[in-house]
PDB file of C-alpha atoms in Angstrom:
ATOM      1  CA  GLN A  69      80.007  -5.098 195.744  1.00 76.00           C
ATOM      2  CA  VAL A  70      82.269  -2.159 196.595  1.00 86.00           C
ATOM      3  CA  GLN A  71      84.448  -0.939 193.736  1.00 93.00           C
ATOM      4  CA  LEU A  72      87.463   1.361 194.073  1.00 95.00           C
ATOM      5  CA  VAL A  73      89.141   3.062 191.106  1.00 96.00           C
ATOM      6  CA  GLU A  74      92.512   4.795 191.489  1.00 97.00           C
ATOM      7  CA  SER A  75      93.982   7.383 189.142  1.00 97.00           C
ATOM      8  CA  GLY A  76      96.670  10.057 189.064  1.00 98.00           C
ATOM      9  CA  GLY A  77      99.824   7.977 188.928  1.00 98.00           C
ATOM     10  CA  GLY A  78     102.634   8.609 186.489  1.00 98.00           C
ATOM     11  CA  LEU A  79     106.283   9.509 186.031  1.00 98.00           C
ATOM     12  CA  VAL A  80     107.660  12.416 188.030  1.00 98.00           C
ATOM     13  CA  GLN A  81     111.137  13.740 188.824  1.00 98.00           C
ATOM     14  CA  PRO A  82     112.529  13.671 192.372  1.00 98.00           C
ATOM     15  CA  GLY A  83     111.160  16.599 194.361  1.00 98.00           C
ATOM     16  CA  GLY A  84     107.996  16.729 192.287  1.00 98.00           C
ATOM     17  CA  SER A  85     104.367  16.210 193.297  1.00 98.00           C
ATOM     18  CA  LEU A  86     101.415  14.026 192.348  1.00 98.00           C
ATOM     19  CA  ARG A  87      97.849  13.723 193.581  1.00 98.00           C
ATOM     20  CA  LEU A  88      96.206  10.314 193.547  1.00 98.00           C
ATOM     21  CA  SER A  89      92.430   9.918 193.524  1.00 98.00           C
ATOM     22  CA  CYS A  90      90.248   6.998 194.595  1.00 96.00           C
ATOM     23  CA  VAL A  91      86.590   7.013 193.541  1.00 95.00           C
ATOM     24  CA  THR A  92      84.324   4.621 195.443  1.00 92.00           C
ATOM     25  CA  SER A  93      81.064   3.001 194.333  1.00 91.00           C
ATOM     26  CA  VAL A  94      79.435   3.703 197.704  1.00 82.00           C
ATOM     27  CA  SER A  95      79.261   6.728 199.954  1.00 81.00           C
ATOM     28  CA  ILE A  96      82.547   7.060 201.804  1.00 76.00           C
ATOM     29  CA  ALA A  97      80.541   8.361 204.752  1.00 74.00           C
ATOM     30  CA  THR A  98      79.548   4.720 205.317  1.00 76.00           C
ATOM     31  CA  ILE A  99      83.146   3.468 205.233  1.00 76.00           C
ATOM     32  CA  TYR A 100      84.881   2.856 208.538  1.00 80.00           C
ATOM     33  CA  ARG A 101      88.402   3.506 207.308  1.00 90.00           C
ATOM     34  CA  MET A 102      90.077   4.598 204.078  1.00 93.00           C
ATOM     35  CA  ALA A 103      93.744   4.021 203.441  1.00 96.00           C
ATOM     36  CA  TRP A 104      96.468   4.067 200.831  1.00 98.00           C
ATOM     37  CA  GLN A 105      98.955   1.226 200.530  1.00 97.00           C
ATOM     38  CA  ARG A 106     101.889   0.746 198.194  1.00 98.00           C
ATOM     39  CA  GLN A 107     104.013  -2.113 196.940  1.00 98.00           C
ATOM     40  CA  ALA A 108     107.347  -1.969 195.146  1.00 96.00           C
ATOM     41  CA  PRO A 109     108.735  -4.935 193.180  1.00 91.00           C
ATOM     42  CA  GLY A 110     110.137  -7.567 195.536  1.00 92.00           C
ATOM     43  CA  ARG A 111     108.812  -5.739 198.596  1.00 93.00           C
ATOM     44  CA  HIS A 112     105.943  -6.355 200.999  1.00 94.00           C
ATOM     45  CA  ARG A 113     102.890  -4.160 200.741  1.00 94.00           C
ATOM     46  CA  GLU A 114     103.278  -1.097 202.966  1.00 96.00           C
ATOM     47  CA  LEU A 115     100.557   0.915 204.679  1.00 96.00           C
ATOM     48  CA  VAL A 116     101.211   4.543 203.753  1.00 98.00           C
ATOM     49  CA  ALA A 117      98.321   6.682 205.008  1.00 98.00           C
ATOM     50  CA  VAL A 118      95.082   6.106 206.939  1.00 96.00           C
ATOM     51  CA  HIS A 119      91.940   8.215 207.282  1.00 94.00           C
ATOM     52  CA  ASN A 120      90.071   7.015 210.383  1.00 88.00           C
ATOM     53  CA  ASP A 121      86.342   7.024 211.113  1.00 82.00           C
ATOM     54  CA  ASP A 122      86.804   9.925 213.538  1.00 83.00           C
ATOM     55  CA  GLY A 123      88.454  12.027 210.839  1.00 86.00           C
ATOM     56  CA  GLY A 124      91.935  11.571 212.205  1.00 93.00           C
ATOM     57  CA  THR A 125      94.860  10.539 210.049  1.00 96.00           C
ATOM     58  CA  ASN A 126      97.983   8.442 210.432  1.00 97.00           C
ATOM     59  CA  TYR A 127     101.055   8.168 208.224  1.00 98.00           C
ATOM     60  CA  ALA A 128     104.023   5.901 207.832  1.00 98.00           C
ATOM     61  CA  ASP A 129     107.212   7.484 209.133  1.00 98.00           C
ATOM     62  CA  SER A 130     108.700   7.323 205.649  1.00 97.00           C
ATOM     63  CA  VAL A 131     106.073   9.712 204.226  1.00 98.00           C
ATOM     64  CA  LYS A 132     105.116  11.828 207.240  1.00 98.00           C
ATOM     65  CA  GLY A 133     105.309  15.519 206.422  1.00 98.00           C
ATOM     66  CA  ARG A 134     105.253  14.858 202.665  1.00 98.00           C
ATOM     67  CA  PHE A 135     101.970  13.001 202.025  1.00 98.00           C
ATOM     68  CA  THR A 136      98.432  14.067 202.963  1.00 98.00           C
ATOM     69  CA  ILE A 137      95.280  11.933 202.828  1.00 97.00           C
ATOM     70  CA  SER A 138      91.908  13.675 202.509  1.00 95.00           C
ATOM     71  CA  ARG A 139      88.361  12.965 201.375  1.00 90.00           C
ATOM     72  CA  ASP A 140      85.457  14.637 199.610  1.00 90.00           C
ATOM     73  CA  ASN A 141      82.215  12.991 200.712  1.00 86.00           C
ATOM     74  CA  ALA A 142      80.152  14.721 198.010  1.00 90.00           C
ATOM     75  CA  LYS A 143      82.321  13.137 195.304  1.00 93.00           C
ATOM     76  CA  ASN A 144      82.821   9.796 197.081  1.00 92.00           C
ATOM     77  CA  THR A 145      86.525  10.350 196.562  1.00 93.00           C
ATOM     78  CA  VAL A 146      89.647   9.989 198.669  1.00 95.00           C
ATOM     79  CA  TYR A 147      92.892  11.727 197.724  1.00 97.00           C
ATOM     80  CA  LEU A 148      96.567  11.261 198.442  1.00 98.00           C
ATOM     81  CA  GLN A 149      98.619  14.401 197.885  1.00 98.00           C
ATOM     82  CA  MET A 150     102.287  13.466 197.500  1.00 98.00           C
ATOM     83  CA  ASN A 151     104.938  16.181 197.699  1.00 98.00           C
ATOM     84  CA  SER A 152     108.737  16.126 197.707  1.00 98.00           C
ATOM     85  CA  LEU A 153     108.710  12.738 196.026  1.00 98.00           C
ATOM     86  CA  LYS A 154     111.768  10.505 196.285  1.00 98.00           C
ATOM     87  CA  PRO A 155     112.913   7.562 194.144  1.00 97.00           C
ATOM     88  CA  GLU A 156     112.092   5.226 197.044  1.00 96.00           C
ATOM     89  CA  ASP A 157     108.436   6.283 196.719  1.00 98.00           C
ATOM     90  CA  THR A 158     108.275   4.373 193.429  1.00 98.00           C
ATOM     91  CA  ALA A 159     105.575   1.703 193.759  1.00 98.00           C
ATOM     92  CA  VAL A 160     102.080   0.681 192.791  1.00 98.00           C
ATOM     93  CA  TYR A 161      99.671   2.562 195.042  1.00 98.00           C
ATOM     94  CA  TYR A 162      96.412   0.918 196.126  1.00 97.00           C
ATOM     95  CA  CYS A 163      93.290   2.419 197.640  1.00 96.00           C
ATOM     96  CA  ASN A 164      91.825   0.401 200.523  1.00 95.00           C
ATOM     97  CA  ALA A 165      88.391   0.615 202.141  1.00 93.00           C
ATOM     98  CA  ARG A 166      87.397  -1.184 205.342  1.00 90.00           C
ATOM     99  CA  MET A 167      83.683  -1.532 205.978  1.00 87.00           C
ATOM    100  CA  ILE A 168      82.349  -2.678 209.333  1.00 83.00           C
ATOM    101  CA  THR A 169      78.773  -3.603 210.205  1.00 81.00           C
ATOM    102  CA  ALA A 170      77.215  -5.401 213.145  1.00 83.00           C
ATOM    103  CA  ILE A 171      77.877  -8.743 211.432  1.00 86.00           C
ATOM    104  CA  SER A 172      80.780  -8.192 209.047  1.00 87.00           C
ATOM    105  CA  ASP A 173      84.254  -6.691 208.681  1.00 89.00           C
ATOM    106  CA  ASN A 174      85.362  -6.500 205.031  1.00 90.00           C
ATOM    107  CA  ASN A 175      88.255  -4.960 203.117  1.00 92.00           C
ATOM    108  CA  TYR A 176      88.264  -3.840 199.481  1.00 94.00           C
ATOM    109  CA  TRP A 177      91.113  -2.776 197.179  1.00 95.00           C
ATOM    110  CA  GLY A 178      91.398  -1.040 193.847  1.00 96.00           C
ATOM    111  CA  GLN A 179      93.528  -2.191 190.913  1.00 96.00           C
ATOM    112  CA  GLY A 180      96.353   0.197 191.762  1.00 97.00           C
ATOM    113  CA  THR A 181      98.105   3.045 189.980  1.00 98.00           C
ATOM    114  CA  GLN A 182     101.824   3.151 189.175  1.00 98.00           C
ATOM    115  CA  VAL A 183     103.961   5.956 190.584  1.00 98.00           C
ATOM    116  CA  THR A 184     107.523   6.224 189.267  1.00 98.00           C
ATOM    117  CA  VAL A 185     109.955   8.798 190.656  1.00 98.00           C
ATOM    118  CA  SER A 186     113.046   9.083 188.474  1.00 97.00           C
ATOM    119  CA  SER A 187     115.251  11.661 186.799  1.00 93.00           C
TER     120      SER A 187
END
C-alpha cells in the first residue's frame, strides 16, 4: 500500500516562506501524477499544484507565481515551496499521488500538515 508522509507546516507571518515535503513509500518515478491539495475549515478541498508525468507543472491561479512544486526521485520526495504567504493560504495541506496501471487508477493521500499564516 502506498504511504505518503507530509512535513514542514507551521506558523509563519504574512510574506514569509515555508517548504513542505512529501516522502513516498514507493519510487515517485512510478507515479503518474503528484499534487498538493489544501483545505481550510468550512471550505472545499482545493487543488493547489500538480506535477505531471511529463514533468510539466500546473498551479491554481491563487498561488501562481508564489508556489513551486518539485521532486527529487533519489529521495522519493516531492516538495512545495511556498513564498509570499498570505493569510488566505492558511489550510491543511495534503500530498496526493495518482498511480495508473493497465488495470487500475488509484489515488493516495497523506495525513496532511497544517499551515497557518498570521501576524
